[in-house]
PDB file of C-alpha atoms in Angstrom:
ATOM      1  CA  MET A  18       7.080  -2.189  -7.514  1.00 95.00           C
ATOM      2  CA  LYS A  19       3.482  -3.068  -8.263  1.00 98.00           C
ATOM      3  CA  VAL A  20       0.925  -0.855  -6.514  1.00 98.00           C
ATOM      4  CA  TYR A  21      -2.758  -1.644  -6.018  1.00 98.00           C
ATOM      5  CA  VAL A  22      -5.089   1.167  -4.975  1.00 98.00           C
ATOM      6  CA  LEU A  23      -8.446   0.241  -3.448  1.00 98.00           C
ATOM      7  CA  HIS A  24     -10.793   2.996  -4.510  1.00 96.00           C
ATOM      8  CA  CYS A  25     -14.428   4.019  -4.471  1.00 93.00           C
ATOM      9  CA  ASP A  26     -14.733   5.567  -7.924  1.00 91.00           C
ATOM     10  CA  ARG A  27     -17.403   8.048  -6.791  1.00 91.00           C
ATOM     11  CA  LEU A  28     -14.736   9.785  -4.692  1.00 92.00           C
ATOM     12  CA  THR A  29     -12.979  11.542  -7.545  1.00 93.00           C
ATOM     13  CA  GLU A  30     -11.168  14.061  -5.319  1.00 92.00           C
ATOM     14  CA  ARG A  31      -9.519  11.233  -3.387  1.00 93.00           C
ATOM     15  CA  ARG A  32      -8.180   9.806  -6.630  1.00 95.00           C
ATOM     16  CA  ARG A  33      -6.882  13.169  -7.800  1.00 95.00           C
ATOM     17  CA  LEU A  34      -5.010  13.780  -4.549  1.00 94.00           C
ATOM     18  CA  LEU A  35      -3.658  10.250  -4.356  1.00 96.00           C
ATOM     19  CA  GLU A  36      -2.371  10.362  -7.927  1.00 97.00           C
ATOM     20  CA  ILE A  37      -0.346  13.433  -6.918  1.00 97.00           C
ATOM     21  CA  GLN A  38       1.089  11.575  -3.919  1.00 97.00           C
ATOM     22  CA  LEU A  39       1.960   8.494  -5.963  1.00 98.00           C
ATOM     23  CA  ALA A  40       3.824  10.617  -8.488  1.00 97.00           C
ATOM     24  CA  LYS A  41       5.664  12.516  -5.749  1.00 97.00           C
ATOM     25  CA  HIS A  42       6.997   9.267  -4.280  1.00 97.00           C
ATOM     26  CA  SER A  43       7.720   7.620  -7.667  1.00 96.00           C
ATOM     27  CA  LEU A  44       5.043   4.994  -7.065  1.00 97.00           C
ATOM     28  CA  ASP A  45       3.064   5.741 -10.227  1.00 95.00           C
ATOM     29  CA  ARG A  46       4.871   3.463 -12.696  1.00 95.00           C
ATOM     30  CA  ASP A  47       2.742   0.333 -12.221  1.00 97.00           C
ATOM     31  CA  VAL A  48      -0.541   1.184 -10.520  1.00 98.00           C
ATOM     32  CA  GLU A  49      -3.753  -0.822 -10.692  1.00 98.00           C
ATOM     33  CA  TRP A  50      -6.915   0.797  -9.346  1.00 98.00           C
ATOM     34  CA  ILE A  51      -9.383  -1.667  -7.796  1.00 97.00           C
ATOM     35  CA  THR A  52     -12.850  -0.132  -8.032  1.00 96.00           C
ATOM     36  CA  ASP A  53     -14.975  -3.299  -8.042  1.00 93.00           C
ATOM     37  CA  PHE A  54     -17.768  -4.031  -5.577  1.00 95.00           C
ATOM     38  CA  PRO A  55     -19.308  -0.764  -4.366  1.00 93.00           C
ATOM     39  CA  LYS A  56     -21.490  -1.317  -1.322  1.00 92.00           C
ATOM     40  CA  GLU A  57     -24.574  -1.614  -3.577  1.00 94.00           C
ATOM     41  CA  HIS A  58     -23.043  -4.552  -5.483  1.00 96.00           C
ATOM     42  CA  PRO A  59     -24.927  -7.892  -5.117  1.00 96.00           C
ATOM     43  CA  LEU A  60     -21.733  -9.623  -3.939  1.00 96.00           C
ATOM     44  CA  VAL A  61     -21.718  -7.429  -0.831  1.00 96.00           C
ATOM     45  CA  GLN A  62     -25.078  -8.841   0.276  1.00 96.00           C
ATOM     46  CA  GLU A  63     -24.033 -12.347  -0.776  1.00 96.00           C
ATOM     47  CA  TRP A  64     -20.993 -12.260   1.496  1.00 96.00           C
ATOM     48  CA  LYS A  65     -23.016 -10.665   4.277  1.00 95.00           C
ATOM     49  CA  GLU A  66     -25.485 -13.531   4.183  1.00 95.00           C
ATOM     50  CA  LYS A  67     -23.038 -16.403   3.825  1.00 93.00           C
ATOM     51  CA  THR A  68     -20.650 -15.199   6.539  1.00 94.00           C
ATOM     52  CA  GLY A  69     -23.185 -13.710   8.952  1.00 93.00           C
ATOM     53  CA  THR A  70     -20.928 -10.700   9.436  1.00 94.00           C
ATOM     54  CA  ARG A  71     -22.177  -7.652  11.307  1.00 93.00           C
ATOM     55  CA  ILE A  72     -19.749  -5.183   9.772  1.00 94.00           C
ATOM     56  CA  PRO A  73     -21.379  -2.409   7.689  1.00 93.00           C
ATOM     57  CA  ASP A  74     -21.773  -2.786   3.930  1.00 95.00           C
ATOM     58  CA  GLY A  75     -19.059  -0.206   3.251  1.00 94.00           C
ATOM     59  CA  TYR A  76     -16.537  -2.319   5.152  1.00 94.00           C
ATOM     60  CA  ILE A  77     -17.681  -5.456   3.320  1.00 96.00           C
ATOM     61  CA  SER A  78     -17.073  -3.595   0.064  1.00 96.00           C
ATOM     62  CA  LEU A  79     -13.562  -2.715   1.236  1.00 96.00           C
ATOM     63  CA  SER A  80     -12.805  -6.293   2.275  1.00 97.00           C
ATOM     64  CA  LEU A  81     -13.897  -7.517  -1.162  1.00 97.00           C
ATOM     65  CA  LYS A  82     -11.597  -4.970  -2.812  1.00 98.00           C
ATOM     66  CA  HIS A  83      -8.727  -6.347  -0.742  1.00 98.00           C
ATOM     67  CA  TYR A  84      -9.611  -9.906  -1.748  1.00 98.00           C
ATOM     68  CA  GLU A  85      -9.742  -8.846  -5.387  1.00 98.00           C
ATOM     69  CA  ALA A  86      -6.295  -7.219  -5.198  1.00 98.00           C
ATOM     70  CA  TYR A  87      -4.806 -10.340  -3.582  1.00 98.00           C
ATOM     71  CA  THR A  88      -6.443 -12.494  -6.261  1.00 98.00           C
ATOM     72  CA  ARG A  89      -4.993 -10.416  -9.084  1.00 98.00           C
ATOM     73  CA  MET A  90      -1.582 -10.530  -7.440  1.00 98.00           C
ATOM     74  CA  VAL A  91      -1.655 -14.343  -7.322  1.00 98.00           C
ATOM     75  CA  ARG A  92      -3.218 -14.707 -10.780  1.00 97.00           C
ATOM     76  CA  ASP A  93      -0.680 -12.428 -12.426  1.00 98.00           C
ATOM     77  CA  GLY A  94       2.332 -13.872 -10.633  1.00 98.00           C
ATOM     78  CA  ILE A  95       3.245 -10.610  -8.894  1.00 98.00           C
ATOM     79  CA  PRO A  96       5.951 -11.474  -6.321  1.00 98.00           C
ATOM     80  CA  GLU A  97       5.405  -8.419  -4.106  1.00 98.00           C
ATOM     81  CA  ALA A  98       3.191  -5.347  -4.016  1.00 98.00           C
ATOM     82  CA  ILE A  99       2.119  -2.327  -2.027  1.00 98.00           C
ATOM     83  CA  LEU A 100      -1.588  -1.782  -1.361  1.00 98.00           C
ATOM     84  CA  PHE A 101      -3.042   1.634  -0.627  1.00 98.00           C
ATOM     85  CA  GLU A 102      -6.595   2.520   0.302  1.00 96.00           C
ATOM     86  CA  ASP A 103      -7.786   5.767  -1.219  1.00 94.00           C
ATOM     87  CA  ASP A 104      -7.835   7.652   2.120  1.00 92.00           C
ATOM     88  CA  VAL A 105      -4.098   7.180   2.615  1.00 95.00           C
ATOM     89  CA  ILE A 106      -1.694  10.033   3.249  1.00 94.00           C
ATOM     90  CA  ILE A 107       1.841   9.050   2.218  1.00 96.00           C
ATOM     91  CA  SER A 108       4.213  10.933   4.484  1.00 95.00           C
ATOM     92  CA  ASP A 109       7.621  12.352   3.650  1.00 96.00           C
ATOM     93  CA  TYR A 110       9.100   9.470   5.654  1.00 97.00           C
ATOM     94  CA  PHE A 111       8.129   7.098   2.853  1.00 97.00           C
ATOM     95  CA  ASP A 112      11.141   5.166   1.590  1.00 97.00           C
ATOM     96  CA  ILE A 113      10.601   1.885  -0.202  1.00 97.00           C
ATOM     97  CA  GLU A 114      14.098   0.782   0.820  1.00 97.00           C
ATOM     98  CA  LYS A 115      13.027   0.808   4.482  1.00 98.00           C
ATOM     99  CA  ILE A 116      10.460  -1.977   3.932  1.00 98.00           C
ATOM    100  CA  PRO A 117      11.800  -5.313   5.249  1.00 98.00           C
ATOM    101  CA  ARG A 118      10.878  -7.178   2.089  1.00 97.00           C
ATOM    102  CA  GLU A 119      11.757 -10.582   3.518  1.00 97.00           C
ATOM    103  CA  CYS A 120       8.558 -10.298   5.614  1.00 98.00           C
ATOM    104  CA  PRO A 121       5.370 -11.723   4.064  1.00 98.00           C
ATOM    105  CA  PHE A 122       3.287  -8.779   5.323  1.00 98.00           C
ATOM    106  CA  VAL A 123       4.293  -5.321   6.527  1.00 98.00           C
ATOM    107  CA  LYS A 124       1.892  -2.682   7.814  1.00 97.00           C
ATOM    108  CA  LEU A 125       2.927   0.646   6.259  1.00 97.00           C
ATOM    109  CA  GLY A 126       0.444   2.894   8.046  1.00 95.00           C
ATOM    110  CA  LYS A 127       0.131   4.167  11.583  1.00 90.00           C
ATOM    111  CA  GLY A 128      -3.642   3.953  11.332  1.00 76.00           C
ATOM    112  CA  VAL A 129      -5.995   6.788  12.200  1.00 65.00           C
ATOM    113  CA  PRO A 130      -4.407  10.146  13.127  1.00 58.00           C
ATOM    114  CA  ASP A 131      -4.587   9.619  16.905  1.00 62.00           C
ATOM    115  CA  MET A 132      -3.055   6.129  16.825  1.00 67.00           C
ATOM    116  CA  TYR A 133      -0.221   5.867  19.341  1.00 77.00           C
ATOM    117  CA  ILE A 134       2.451   5.009  16.743  1.00 84.00           C
ATOM    118  CA  PRO A 135       4.445   8.044  15.522  1.00 88.00           C
ATOM    119  CA  LEU A 136       5.193   8.473  11.832  1.00 92.00           C
ATOM    120  CA  GLY A 137       8.646   7.286  10.783  1.00 95.00           C
ATOM    121  CA  ASN A 138      10.432   4.659   8.707  1.00 96.00           C
ATOM    122  CA  THR A 139      11.990   2.404  11.338  1.00 96.00           C
ATOM    123  CA  PRO A 140      10.569  -1.148  11.293  1.00 97.00           C
ATOM    124  CA  MET A 141       8.973  -2.288  14.540  1.00 96.00           C
ATOM    125  CA  VAL A 142       6.806  -5.148  15.774  1.00 96.00           C
ATOM    126  CA  ILE A 143       3.449  -3.921  17.081  1.00 93.00           C
ATOM    127  CA  GLY A 144       0.372  -5.414  18.714  1.00 90.00           C
ATOM    128  CA  ASN A 145      -2.493  -3.693  16.887  1.00 89.00           C
ATOM    129  CA  ASN A 146      -3.090  -3.769  13.129  1.00 92.00           C
ATOM    130  CA  GLY A 147      -5.777  -1.089  13.338  1.00 88.00           C
ATOM    131  CA  GLY A 148      -5.973   0.833  10.077  1.00 89.00           C
ATOM    132  CA  SER A 149      -5.503  -0.789   6.663  1.00 93.00           C
ATOM    133  CA  GLU A 150      -4.593   2.306   4.661  1.00 94.00           C
ATOM    134  CA  ALA A 151      -1.246   0.918   3.473  1.00 97.00           C
ATOM    135  CA  CYS A 152       0.592  -2.382   3.498  1.00 98.00           C
ATOM    136  CA  TYR A 153       3.280  -4.387   1.720  1.00 98.00           C
ATOM    137  CA  MET A 154       2.787  -8.059   0.992  1.00 98.00           C
ATOM    138  CA  ARG A 155       4.424 -10.934  -0.754  1.00 98.00           C
ATOM    139  CA  ARG A 156       2.511 -13.254  -3.075  1.00 98.00           C
ATOM    140  CA  GLU A 157       2.715 -16.192  -0.669  1.00 98.00           C
ATOM    141  CA  PHE A 158       0.873 -14.138   1.966  1.00 98.00           C
ATOM    142  CA  ALA A 159      -1.872 -13.200  -0.509  1.00 98.00           C
ATOM    143  CA  GLU A 160      -2.246 -16.771  -1.730  1.00 98.00           C
ATOM    144  CA  ASP A 161      -2.629 -18.337   1.712  1.00 97.00           C
ATOM    145  CA  PHE A 162      -4.779 -15.525   3.087  1.00 98.00           C
ATOM    146  CA  LEU A 163      -7.271 -16.134   0.272  1.00 97.00           C
ATOM    147  CA  LYS A 164      -7.705 -19.707   1.532  1.00 96.00           C
ATOM    148  CA  ASN A 165      -8.595 -18.495   5.037  1.00 96.00           C
ATOM    149  CA  LEU A 166     -11.113 -15.695   4.605  1.00 97.00           C
ATOM    150  CA  ASN A 167     -13.407 -14.707   7.414  1.00 92.00           C
ATOM    151  CA  MET A 168     -15.315 -11.448   7.386  1.00 93.00           C
ATOM    152  CA  MET A 169     -16.470 -11.233  10.996  1.00 93.00           C
ATOM    153  CA  TRP A 170     -14.399  -8.074  11.523  1.00 94.00           C
ATOM    154  CA  THR A 171     -12.886  -5.390   9.319  1.00 94.00           C
ATOM    155  CA  ILE A 172     -10.019  -6.259   6.976  1.00 96.00           C
ATOM    156  CA  ASP A 173      -7.273  -4.865   9.232  1.00 95.00           C
ATOM    157  CA  ILE A 174      -8.392  -7.058  12.122  1.00 94.00           C
ATOM    158  CA  GLU A 175      -8.961 -10.023   9.801  1.00 96.00           C
ATOM    159  CA  GLN A 176      -5.330  -9.646   8.689  1.00 97.00           C
ATOM    160  CA  HIS A 177      -4.264  -9.467  12.338  1.00 96.00           C
ATOM    161  CA  GLY A 178      -6.126 -12.664  13.243  1.00 97.00           C
ATOM    162  CA  TYR A 179      -4.477 -14.470  10.341  1.00 97.00           C
ATOM    163  CA  LEU A 180      -1.001 -13.257  11.315  1.00 97.00           C
ATOM    164  CA  ILE A 181      -1.426 -14.222  14.971  1.00 96.00           C
ATOM    165  CA  HIS A 182      -2.547 -17.768  14.220  1.00 96.00           C
ATOM    166  CA  LYS A 183       0.043 -18.266  11.477  1.00 97.00           C
ATOM    167  CA  ARG A 184       2.663 -17.040  13.968  1.00 97.00           C
ATOM    168  CA  ILE A 185       3.823 -14.249  11.687  1.00 97.00           C
ATOM    169  CA  PRO A 186       5.067 -11.133  13.519  1.00 97.00           C
ATOM    170  CA  LEU A 187       3.088  -7.962  12.827  1.00 97.00           C
ATOM    171  CA  VAL A 188       5.838  -5.744  11.444  1.00 97.00           C
ATOM    172  CA  CYS A 189       5.077  -2.061  10.905  1.00 97.00           C
ATOM    173  CA  VAL A 190       6.964   0.712   9.152  1.00 97.00           C
ATOM    174  CA  PRO A 191       4.616   3.644   9.883  1.00 96.00           C
ATOM    175  CA  MET A 192       5.235   5.810   6.821  1.00 96.00           C
ATOM    176  CA  CYS A 193       1.553   6.548   6.067  1.00 95.00           C
ATOM    177  CA  THR A 194      -1.586   7.603   7.878  1.00 91.00           C
ATOM    178  CA  GLN A 195      -5.308   8.018   7.158  1.00 86.00           C
ATOM    179  CA  ASP A 196      -7.203  11.168   6.331  1.00 77.00           C
ATOM    180  CA  PHE A 197     -10.550  12.250   4.874  1.00 53.00           C
ATOM    181  CA  GLY A 198     -12.492  12.155   8.139  1.00 53.00           C
ATOM    182  CA  ALA A 199     -10.921   8.980   9.474  1.00 53.00           C
ATOM    183  CA  THR A 200     -12.460   7.749  12.716  1.00 54.00           C
ATOM    184  CA  SER A 201     -10.663   7.794  16.043  1.00 49.00           C
ATOM    185  CA  VAL A 202      -8.722   4.832  17.380  1.00 48.00           C
ATOM    186  CA  HIS A 203     -10.852   5.263  20.488  1.00 43.00           C
ATOM    187  CA  GLU A 204     -14.113   4.678  18.583  1.00 52.00           C
ATOM    188  CA  SER A 205     -16.084   1.681  19.856  1.00 57.00           C
ATOM    189  CA  LYS A 206     -17.355  -0.794  17.271  1.00 72.00           C
ATOM    190  CA  ASP A 207     -19.908  -3.506  18.041  1.00 73.00           C
ATOM    191  CA  TYR A 208     -19.616  -6.424  15.630  1.00 86.00           C
ATOM    192  CA  GLY A 209     -20.696  -9.054  18.148  1.00 85.00           C
ATOM    193  CA  MET A 210     -17.264  -9.235  19.789  1.00 89.00           C
ATOM    194  CA  THR A 211     -14.295  -6.999  20.462  1.00 89.00           C
ATOM    195  CA  TRP A 212     -11.395  -6.986  18.011  1.00 90.00           C
ATOM    196  CA  ILE A 213      -9.248  -8.702  20.649  1.00 91.00           C
ATOM    197  CA  GLU A 214     -11.810 -11.483  21.069  1.00 93.00           C
ATOM    198  CA  TYR A 215     -11.927 -11.849  17.298  1.00 93.00           C
ATOM    199  CA  ILE A 216      -8.184 -12.307  16.801  1.00 94.00           C
ATOM    200  CA  GLN A 217      -8.034 -14.703  19.744  1.00 94.00           C
ATOM    201  CA  LYS A 218     -10.804 -16.867  18.241  1.00 94.00           C
ATOM    202  CA  TRP A 219      -9.888 -16.392  14.565  1.00 95.00           C
ATOM    203  CA  ASP A 220      -8.969 -20.046  14.030  1.00 94.00           C
ATOM    204  CA  THR A 221     -12.383 -21.211  15.324  1.00 95.00           C
ATOM    205  CA  PHE A 222     -14.459 -19.310  12.755  1.00 94.00           C
ATOM    206  CA  PRO A 223     -15.573 -20.781   9.396  1.00 94.00           C
ATOM    207  CA  LYS A 224     -13.229 -19.978   6.531  1.00 95.00           C
ATOM    208  CA  PHE A 225     -14.256 -19.030   3.008  1.00 94.00           C
ATOM    209  CA  LYS A 226     -12.572 -18.733  -0.366  1.00 89.00           C
ATOM    210  CA  TYR A 227     -12.992 -15.751  -2.644  1.00 88.00           C
TER     211      TYR A 227
END
């Protein structure tokens, strides 16, 4: 299966460790590393200005990396793919056969280490998409998501807002987690609204194309 890794190329140790994990789980056969748009890139400020987002530049950079991966997936006719961020820890529960591949989007991470979801490989429907370290998606998800971009919250919550308003269940197979100083699930973020308010109002916000 195609794998996209969203990576800050200054963080060479993350890449080294993730390459080991990918090989261990036989995920290293078709890997594309997305390193575009560091937070100093002009496109980061361009999107900040045109969307009015209050998320930090580093999160804008990450959102743009996601958009770029989805764009390549659509452009290259990739029917399905797994996306990893470079702070992912792929657990020993990882089993590609456990992914319900009929779903357009599947969260593959439990989020930050103190997230309430235990690691495992049993699919479940959850109510919080917090943490975007790993996911599976089909091309049709990527293609339609790219027509409905809104950067008022981080990419995990942007995905959640899309899923809610498209009436797509948020399916999770929590086979991965975050590391490298990941923040707590209890951390408070002020982006002008709570994440719950954002997903509730997602369909009222302006939409952009990448």
